[in-house]
Amino acid sequence: MSRYLLITSDTGFARRLDAAATGELAGEIHHWNDPVFPRQPEVLFAGQRNTSRPEVVILGPGTAMEESLSLASALDHSHPEVSVLLVHPGGADIVLAAMRAGIRDVLDPGAEATDVTALLHRAVRSAADRRSAFTALPGTADPGVKGRVISVLSPKGGAGKTTVATNLAVGLAASAPHATVLVDLDLQFGDVANAMQIAPEQSVAEAVSGAATQDTMVLKSYLSPHPTGVYVLCAPDSPAAEAQITAANIGHLLDQLASQYSYVVIDTGAGLSDHTLAALDKSTDYVFVAGMDVPSIRGLRRELDVLKELGMVPPSRHVVLNGADPRDGLSMPDVETTLGHKADIVIPFSRAARLATNQGTPLLQGTPKDRATKELRRLVERFIPAPAPKRKRLSKARHRRGMP
Ligand SMILES: Nc1ncnc2c1ncn2[C@@H]1O[C@H](COP(=O)(O)OP(=O)(O)OP(=O)(O)O)[C@@H](O)[C@H]1O
Ligand SMILES: [Mg+2]
């Protein structure tokens, strides 16, 4: 049965909703009649007789706009499987603000009964789709399951770590919406915020101190949502903040995030700082990035050797060569011999990649058809579980004969 939570003191609308929620849309409707309502979903749900979560929350006529948008954003963040509808006469600015807050649809208070029914249909179906997508994901279905933690690293600066990390996160979010978090662990000069046009209110500095360290709900509220469905934890504004953050802080932060998200992608600063080593210690995957030049390749070889000496051999590692240009005079067999490792992905030099950085729009957010985009997609696919092979249908004859 579908379940709804209607927030309004408008009894006329409550009756119309009752009338619309029939047939396959029938289900319990909980009412919050008080014009004052909590902005935090947990407090709102705890105030219900039946504490199981609703599938659809309807912000009915007369609800204060600021509170409504704030509650909708919080629901979008912490309970993305819940569909939220806003009942409001609308206007372009309201619809835009509603969309940004993750509201599914805006319904005119005077809408015909058939329109109310159609919107409820959409909301219930979308809630069901989202629920099934979420229960299929590790880290959301079972709190004991940890998500995949992917560190992107390189021995040298400017190799393309941020380009790879941001695109990887965007690509993964396309297959696991709202289940991917990107952490900027380039704590002194991180530029994920610029690369994704985010103006964060909180950063890693706040996430590793105070209430967020004890409560994942608080931690989640420190993440910045990106339109692609990625949540981002940006680097601190001031390079000085790095000194206050310990390696143990990073380990704890990544444990918390991996318990909540299917994919935790980490962008790092150049080299092997204590913070990067702490991230590697928690990572299931290392993505090594190197430029296509001799110093970069040699540097990467040394980094691979050092990690091996430290006993840091991840379950899965991926080597990305970035900015490849055939005119540079390096042959792939020579590069692989020097590296002692096969190149898994080779991203060509691309003007579109530079433009994307300058514009703050990761390549995979748009649809440029250049070869760099194609290689970045290949990298993303390495992390997406392949669909189960289709089982061949047994022929009727075999079936009848009861053959295995
Ligand atoms: N395949 C590519 N072709 C052309 N330019 C690229 C490519 N990949 C990255 N770049 C550009 O190179 C510059 C450095 O890239 P990026 O910031 O991703 O490197 P980084 O390793 O994160 O650097 P830092 O160590 O400073 O954090 C950016 O301007 C980016 O647009
Ligand atoms: Mg960077």
Coordinates of C-alpha atoms and ligand atoms in Angstrom, one line a residue:
M1 CA 0.0 0.0 0.0
S2 CA 1.2 3.5 -0.8
R3 CA 1.8 5.8 2.1
Y4 CA 1.6 9.6 2.1
L5 CA 2.4 12.4 4.5
L6 CA 0.4 15.5 3.9
I7 CA 1.5 18.7 5.5
T8 CA -1.2 21.4 5.5
S9 CA -3.9 22.9 7.6
D10 CA -6.2 23.1 4.5
T11 CA -8.9 20.6 5.2
G12 CA -10.5 21.1 1.8
F13 CA -7.3 20.0 0.0
A14 CA -6.9 17.1 2.5
R15 CA -10.4 15.8 1.4
R16 CA -9.4 16.1 -2.3
L17 CA -6.3 14.1 -1.7
D18 CA -8.3 11.4 0.1
A19 CA -10.5 11.2 -2.9
A20 CA -7.5 11.0 -5.3
A21 CA -5.7 8.3 -3.4
T22 CA -7.9 5.5 -4.3
G23 CA -7.6 2.3 -6.4
E24 CA -3.9 1.4 -7.0
L25 CA -3.0 4.7 -5.3
A26 CA -4.8 3.9 -2.1
G27 CA -2.8 3.9 1.1
E28 CA -2.5 5.5 4.6
I29 CA -2.4 9.2 4.5
H30 CA -0.8 10.8 7.6
H31 CA -1.6 14.4 8.3
W32 CA 0.6 17.2 9.8
N33 CA -2.0 19.9 10.4
D34 CA 0.1 22.4 12.2
P35 CA 1.4 25.2 10.0
V36 CA 4.7 24.9 11.9
F37 CA 6.6 21.8 10.9
P38 CA 10.1 20.5 11.4
R39 CA 12.7 21.0 8.7
Q40 CA 14.5 17.8 9.6
P41 CA 12.9 14.6 8.1
E42 CA 13.8 12.5 11.2
V43 CA 11.9 14.8 13.5
L44 CA 9.0 15.0 11.1
F45 CA 8.8 11.2 10.8
A46 CA 9.3 10.7 14.5
G47 CA 6.2 12.8 15.1
Q48 CA 4.0 10.3 13.2
R49 CA 2.0 7.6 14.9
N50 CA 3.3 5.0 12.4
T51 CA 7.1 5.7 12.2
S52 CA 7.7 3.8 8.9
R53 CA 8.7 6.3 6.3
P54 CA 6.2 7.7 3.8
E55 CA 6.7 7.2 0.1
V56 CA 5.4 10.6 -0.9
V57 CA 5.5 13.8 1.1
I58 CA 3.0 16.5 0.0
L59 CA 3.8 20.0 1.0
G60 CA 0.2 21.2 0.9
P61 CA -1.4 24.6 0.4
G62 CA -0.4 27.3 2.8
T63 CA 2.9 25.8 3.9
A64 CA 5.6 28.4 4.4
M65 CA 7.9 28.4 1.3
E66 CA 11.2 28.7 3.1
E67 CA 10.4 25.8 5.5
S68 CA 9.0 23.7 2.6
L69 CA 12.1 24.1 0.5
S70 CA 14.4 23.5 3.4
L71 CA 12.5 20.2 4.3
A72 CA 12.5 19.2 0.7
S73 CA 16.3 19.7 0.4
A74 CA 16.9 17.7 3.5
L75 CA 14.6 14.9 2.2
D76 CA 16.4 14.9 -1.1
H77 CA 19.7 14.6 0.7
S78 CA 18.9 12.0 3.4
H79 CA 15.9 10.2 1.9
P80 CA 16.2 10.5 -1.9
E81 CA 13.8 7.6 -2.2
V82 CA 10.9 9.7 -1.0
S83 CA 9.0 11.7 -3.6
V84 CA 8.1 15.3 -2.6
L85 CA 5.2 17.3 -4.1
L86 CA 4.6 21.0 -3.6
V87 CA 1.1 22.4 -3.8
H88 CA 1.5 26.0 -4.8
P89 CA 0.1 28.4 -7.5
G90 CA 3.7 28.4 -8.9
G91 CA 5.5 31.0 -11.0
A92 CA 8.8 30.3 -12.8
D93 CA 10.9 31.3 -9.8
I94 CA 9.0 29.0 -7.4
V95 CA 9.2 26.1 -9.9
L96 CA 12.9 26.6 -10.3
A97 CA 13.5 26.8 -6.5
A98 CA 11.4 23.7 -6.0
M99 CA 13.3 21.8 -8.7
R100 CA 16.6 22.8 -7.0
A101 CA 15.3 21.5 -3.7
G102 CA 14.6 18.2 -5.3
I103 CA 10.8 18.5 -5.4
R104 CA 9.3 16.1 -7.9
D105 CA 6.3 18.2 -9.1
V106 CA 4.5 21.4 -8.3
L107 CA 0.7 21.1 -8.2
D108 CA -1.7 24.0 -8.5
P109 CA -4.0 24.2 -5.4
G110 CA -7.0 24.4 -7.8
A111 CA -5.9 21.5 -10.0
E112 CA -8.6 19.2 -11.4
A113 CA -9.0 15.8 -9.6
T114 CA -7.6 14.0 -12.7
D115 CA -4.4 16.1 -12.5
V116 CA -4.0 15.3 -8.7
T117 CA -4.4 11.6 -9.5
A118 CA -1.9 11.8 -12.4
L119 CA 0.7 13.5 -10.2
L120 CA 0.2 11.0 -7.4
H121 CA 0.7 8.3 -9.9
R122 CA 4.0 9.8 -11.0
A123 CA 5.2 10.4 -7.4
V124 CA 4.3 6.8 -6.3
R125 CA 6.0 5.3 -9.3
S126 CA 9.1 7.4 -8.9
A127 CA 9.3 6.5 -5.2
A128 CA 9.1 2.8 -6.1
D129 CA 11.8 3.1 -8.8
R130 CA 14.1 5.0 -6.5
R131 CA 13.5 2.5 -3.6
S132 CA 14.4 -0.5 -5.8
A133 CA 17.5 1.4 -7.2
F134 CA 18.6 2.1 -3.6
T135 CA 18.1 -1.3 -2.1
A136 CA 20.2 -2.7 -4.9
L137 CA 23.1 -0.6 -3.8
P138 CA 25.6 -1.6 -1.2
G139 CA 25.9 0.8 1.7
T140 CA 22.3 1.9 1.5
A141 CA 20.5 -1.4 1.8
D142 CA 22.6 -2.9 4.5
P143 CA 24.4 -0.7 7.0
G144 CA 27.0 -3.4 7.5
V145 CA 28.0 -3.2 3.8
K146 CA 30.8 -0.8 2.8
G147 CA 30.9 1.1 -0.4
R148 CA 33.8 1.1 -2.8
V149 CA 36.5 3.6 -1.9
I150 CA 38.5 4.9 -4.9
S151 CA 41.6 7.0 -4.4
V152 CA 42.9 8.9 -7.4
L153 CA 46.6 9.7 -7.0
S154 CA 49.8 10.6 -8.8
P155 CA 53.3 11.4 -7.8
K156 CA 53.4 14.7 -9.6
G157 CA 51.1 17.8 -9.8
G158 CA 49.1 18.6 -12.8
A159 CA 48.9 15.1 -14.1
G160 CA 45.1 15.1 -14.3
K161 CA 43.9 13.8 -10.9
T162 CA 41.2 16.3 -10.4
T163 CA 40.0 15.8 -14.0
V164 CA 39.9 12.0 -13.5
A165 CA 38.3 12.1 -10.0
T166 CA 35.6 14.6 -10.9
N167 CA 34.6 12.7 -14.1
L168 CA 34.7 9.4 -12.4
A169 CA 32.4 10.6 -9.7
V170 CA 30.0 12.2 -12.3
G171 CA 30.1 9.0 -14.4
L172 CA 29.4 6.8 -11.4
A173 CA 26.6 9.0 -10.2
A174 CA 24.8 8.5 -13.5
S175 CA 24.6 4.8 -12.7
A176 CA 24.1 5.2 -8.9
P177 CA 22.3 8.5 -8.4
H178 CA 22.7 10.0 -4.9
A179 CA 25.0 7.1 -3.9
T180 CA 28.3 8.7 -4.9
V181 CA 30.4 11.1 -2.9
L182 CA 33.5 12.9 -4.0
V183 CA 36.0 14.0 -1.4
D184 CA 38.7 16.6 -2.1
L185 CA 41.7 15.5 0.0
D186 CA 44.1 17.9 -1.8
L187 CA 43.7 19.7 1.5
Q188 CA 46.0 22.7 0.8
F189 CA 45.1 23.6 -2.8
G190 CA 42.2 21.4 -3.7
D191 CA 40.3 22.6 -6.7
V192 CA 37.3 20.3 -7.0
A193 CA 35.0 23.2 -6.0
N194 CA 36.2 25.1 -9.0
A195 CA 36.2 22.1 -11.3
M196 CA 32.5 21.5 -10.4
Q197 CA 31.3 25.1 -9.8
I198 CA 30.5 24.5 -6.1
A199 CA 30.5 27.1 -3.4
P200 CA 30.7 24.9 -0.3
E201 CA 29.5 26.1 3.1
Q202 CA 31.3 23.3 4.8
S203 CA 34.6 21.5 4.0
V204 CA 36.7 18.5 5.1
A205 CA 37.8 20.7 8.1
E206 CA 34.2 20.8 9.5
A207 CA 33.5 17.2 8.6
V208 CA 36.3 15.9 10.7
S209 CA 35.5 17.9 13.8
G210 CA 32.5 18.3 16.1
A211 CA 29.1 16.6 15.6
A212 CA 29.8 15.3 12.1
T213 CA 32.3 12.8 13.5
Q214 CA 29.6 11.2 15.6
D215 CA 26.5 11.5 13.4
T216 CA 26.4 10.6 9.7
M217 CA 23.2 12.7 9.3
V218 CA 25.2 15.8 10.3
L219 CA 28.1 14.7 8.1
K220 CA 25.7 14.3 5.1
S221 CA 24.4 17.8 5.7
Y222 CA 27.9 19.1 5.1
L223 CA 28.1 17.7 1.6
S224 CA 27.4 19.9 -1.3
P225 CA 24.9 18.5 -3.8
H226 CA 25.9 18.7 -7.5
P227 CA 23.3 18.7 -10.3
T228 CA 24.7 15.4 -11.6
G229 CA 23.7 13.6 -8.3
V230 CA 27.3 13.6 -6.9
Y231 CA 27.7 14.8 -3.3
V232 CA 30.9 16.7 -2.8
L233 CA 33.0 17.3 0.3
C234 CA 35.3 20.1 -0.7
A235 CA 38.8 21.0 0.6
P236 CA 39.1 23.7 3.2
D237 CA 39.3 27.3 1.9
S238 CA 42.6 28.1 3.8
P239 CA 45.7 26.0 3.2
A240 CA 46.5 26.4 6.9
A241 CA 43.5 24.2 7.8
E242 CA 45.4 21.1 6.7
A243 CA 47.6 21.3 9.8
Q244 CA 44.6 20.7 12.0
I245 CA 43.5 17.5 10.2
T246 CA 45.1 14.2 11.2
A247 CA 45.5 11.0 9.2
A248 CA 43.2 9.4 11.8
N249 CA 40.6 12.0 11.1
I250 CA 40.7 11.1 7.4
G251 CA 40.4 7.4 8.2
H252 CA 37.3 7.9 10.3
L253 CA 35.7 10.2 7.8
L254 CA 36.2 7.7 5.0
D255 CA 34.8 4.9 7.2
Q256 CA 31.7 7.0 7.8
L257 CA 31.2 7.9 4.1
A258 CA 31.8 4.3 3.0
S259 CA 29.0 3.1 5.3
Q260 CA 26.6 5.5 3.6
Y261 CA 27.5 5.7 0.0
S262 CA 28.1 3.1 -2.7
Y263 CA 31.1 5.0 -4.1
V264 CA 33.5 7.2 -2.3
V265 CA 35.8 8.9 -4.9
I266 CA 38.8 10.7 -3.4
D267 CA 40.9 13.3 -5.2
T268 CA 44.3 13.8 -3.6
G269 CA 47.2 16.2 -3.7
A270 CA 50.4 15.2 -5.6
G271 CA 52.7 12.7 -3.8
L272 CA 52.2 10.5 -0.8
S273 CA 51.3 12.8 2.1
D274 CA 50.1 11.3 5.4
H275 CA 46.5 12.2 4.4
T276 CA 46.8 10.4 1.1
L277 CA 48.3 7.3 2.8
A278 CA 45.4 7.4 5.2
A279 CA 43.0 7.4 2.3
L280 CA 44.9 4.6 0.5
D281 CA 44.7 2.6 3.7
K282 CA 40.8 2.7 3.5
S283 CA 40.6 2.3 -0.3
T284 CA 39.4 -0.6 -2.3
D285 CA 40.8 0.8 -5.5
Y286 CA 43.8 3.0 -6.4
V287 CA 43.6 4.9 -9.6
F288 CA 47.1 6.0 -10.6
V289 CA 47.3 9.0 -13.0
A290 CA 50.5 10.0 -14.9
G291 CA 51.2 12.3 -17.7
M292 CA 52.7 10.9 -20.9
D293 CA 56.2 12.1 -20.3
V294 CA 59.4 10.4 -19.0
P295 CA 59.6 12.2 -15.6
S296 CA 55.9 11.4 -14.9
I297 CA 56.2 7.7 -15.9
R298 CA 59.4 7.3 -13.9
G299 CA 57.7 9.0 -10.9
L300 CA 54.8 6.7 -11.1
R301 CA 57.1 3.7 -11.3
R302 CA 58.7 4.9 -8.0
E303 CA 55.4 5.5 -6.4
L304 CA 54.2 1.9 -7.3
D305 CA 57.5 0.5 -5.8
V306 CA 57.2 2.5 -2.6
L307 CA 53.6 1.4 -2.0
K308 CA 54.6 -2.2 -2.6
E309 CA 57.4 -1.8 -0.1
L310 CA 54.9 -0.4 2.4
G311 CA 52.7 -3.4 1.8
M312 CA 50.0 -1.2 0.4
V313 CA 48.7 -3.4 -2.4
P314 CA 45.0 -2.7 -3.1
P315 CA 42.5 -5.3 -4.2
S316 CA 42.2 -3.4 -7.4
R317 CA 44.4 -0.9 -9.2
H318 CA 44.0 1.1 -12.4
V319 CA 46.7 2.9 -14.3
V320 CA 45.6 6.0 -16.3
L321 CA 47.9 7.7 -18.7
N322 CA 46.6 11.2 -19.3
G323 CA 47.2 13.8 -22.0
A324 CA 48.7 11.4 -24.5
D325 CA 49.8 12.8 -27.8
P326 CA 51.4 10.6 -30.5
R327 CA 53.7 13.5 -31.4
D328 CA 55.4 13.2 -28.0
G329 CA 57.5 10.3 -29.3
L330 CA 56.7 7.8 -26.5
S331 CA 55.6 4.3 -27.6
M332 CA 53.2 2.5 -25.4
P333 CA 55.3 -0.7 -25.1
D334 CA 58.2 1.5 -23.8
V335 CA 56.0 3.2 -21.4
E336 CA 54.6 0.0 -20.1
T337 CA 58.1 -1.5 -19.7
T338 CA 59.3 1.4 -17.7
L339 CA 56.2 1.3 -15.6
G340 CA 56.2 -2.5 -15.1
H341 CA 52.5 -2.3 -15.4
K342 CA 50.0 -2.2 -18.2
A343 CA 48.2 1.1 -19.0
D344 CA 44.5 0.4 -18.4
I345 CA 43.2 3.7 -19.8
V346 CA 45.0 6.1 -22.1
I347 CA 43.3 9.5 -22.2
P348 CA 44.4 11.6 -25.2
F349 CA 45.3 15.2 -25.0
S350 CA 42.0 17.1 -25.4
R351 CA 41.1 20.8 -25.7
A352 CA 37.6 19.8 -24.4
A353 CA 39.3 18.7 -21.1
R354 CA 40.9 22.0 -20.7
L355 CA 37.8 23.9 -21.5
A356 CA 35.8 21.7 -19.1
T357 CA 38.2 22.6 -16.3
N358 CA 38.0 26.3 -17.1
Q359 CA 34.2 26.2 -17.3
G360 CA 33.8 24.1 -14.2
T361 CA 31.8 21.5 -16.0
P362 CA 33.3 18.0 -16.0
L363 CA 33.4 16.4 -19.4
L364 CA 31.0 13.6 -18.5
Q365 CA 28.4 16.1 -17.3
G366 CA 27.9 17.1 -20.9
T367 CA 28.0 15.1 -24.1
P368 CA 31.2 16.1 -26.0
K369 CA 32.1 13.3 -28.3
D370 CA 35.8 13.6 -28.1
R371 CA 38.1 10.7 -27.4
A372 CA 39.0 11.8 -23.9
T373 CA 35.4 11.6 -23.0
K374 CA 35.2 8.1 -24.4
E375 CA 38.3 7.0 -22.4
L376 CA 36.8 8.5 -19.2
R377 CA 33.6 6.5 -19.8
R378 CA 35.7 3.4 -20.1
L379 CA 37.3 4.2 -16.8
V380 CA 33.9 4.6 -15.2
E381 CA 32.8 1.2 -16.6
R382 CA 35.6 -0.6 -14.7
F383 CA 33.7 0.2 -11.5
I384 CA 30.2 -0.6 -12.6
P385 CA 29.2 -4.2 -12.0
A386 CA 28.4 -6.0 -15.3
P387 CA 24.7 -7.0 -15.6
A388 CA 24.1 -10.6 -14.9
P389 CA 24.3 -12.6 -18.1
K390 CA 20.9 -13.5 -19.6
R391 CA 20.0 -17.1 -19.0
K392 CA 19.2 -19.0 -22.1
R393 CA 15.7 -20.2 -22.3
L394 CA 15.4 -23.9 -22.3
S395 CA 13.8 -25.3 -25.4
K396 CA 10.4 -26.6 -24.8
A397 CA 11.5 -30.1 -25.9
R398 CA 14.3 -30.2 -23.3
H399 CA 11.9 -28.8 -20.7
R400 CA 9.3 -31.5 -21.4
R401 CA 11.8 -34.2 -21.2
G402 CA 12.9 -32.8 -17.8
M403 CA 16.5 -32.5 -18.9
P404 CA 18.8 -30.4 -16.6
Ligands
LIG1 N1 43.6 14.8 -21.3 C1 43.8 16.1 -21.1 N2 44.1 16.9 -22.2 C2 44.4 18.2 -22.1 N3 44.4 18.9 -20.9 C3 44.1 18.1 -19.8 C4 43.8 16.7 -19.8 N4 43.6 16.3 -18.6 C5 43.7 17.4 -17.8 N5 44.0 18.5 -18.5 C6 44.2 19.8 -18.0 O1 45.4 19.8 -17.2 C7 45.3 20.7 -16.1 C8 45.6 20.0 -14.8 O2 44.6 19.0 -14.7 P1 44.1 18.6 -13.2 O3 43.8 19.8 -12.4 O4 43.1 17.6 -13.4 O5 45.5 17.9 -12.6 P2 45.8 17.6 -11.1 O6 46.6 16.4 -11.2 O7 44.6 17.5 -10.3 O8 46.7 18.8 -10.7 P3 47.1 19.2 -9.2 O9 48.2 18.3 -8.8 O10 47.6 20.6 -9.3 O11 45.9 19.0 -8.3 C9 43.9 21.3 -16.2 O12 43.9 22.5 -16.8 C10 43.1 20.3 -17.0 O13 42.1 20.8 -17.8
MG2 MG 44.1 18.5 -8.5

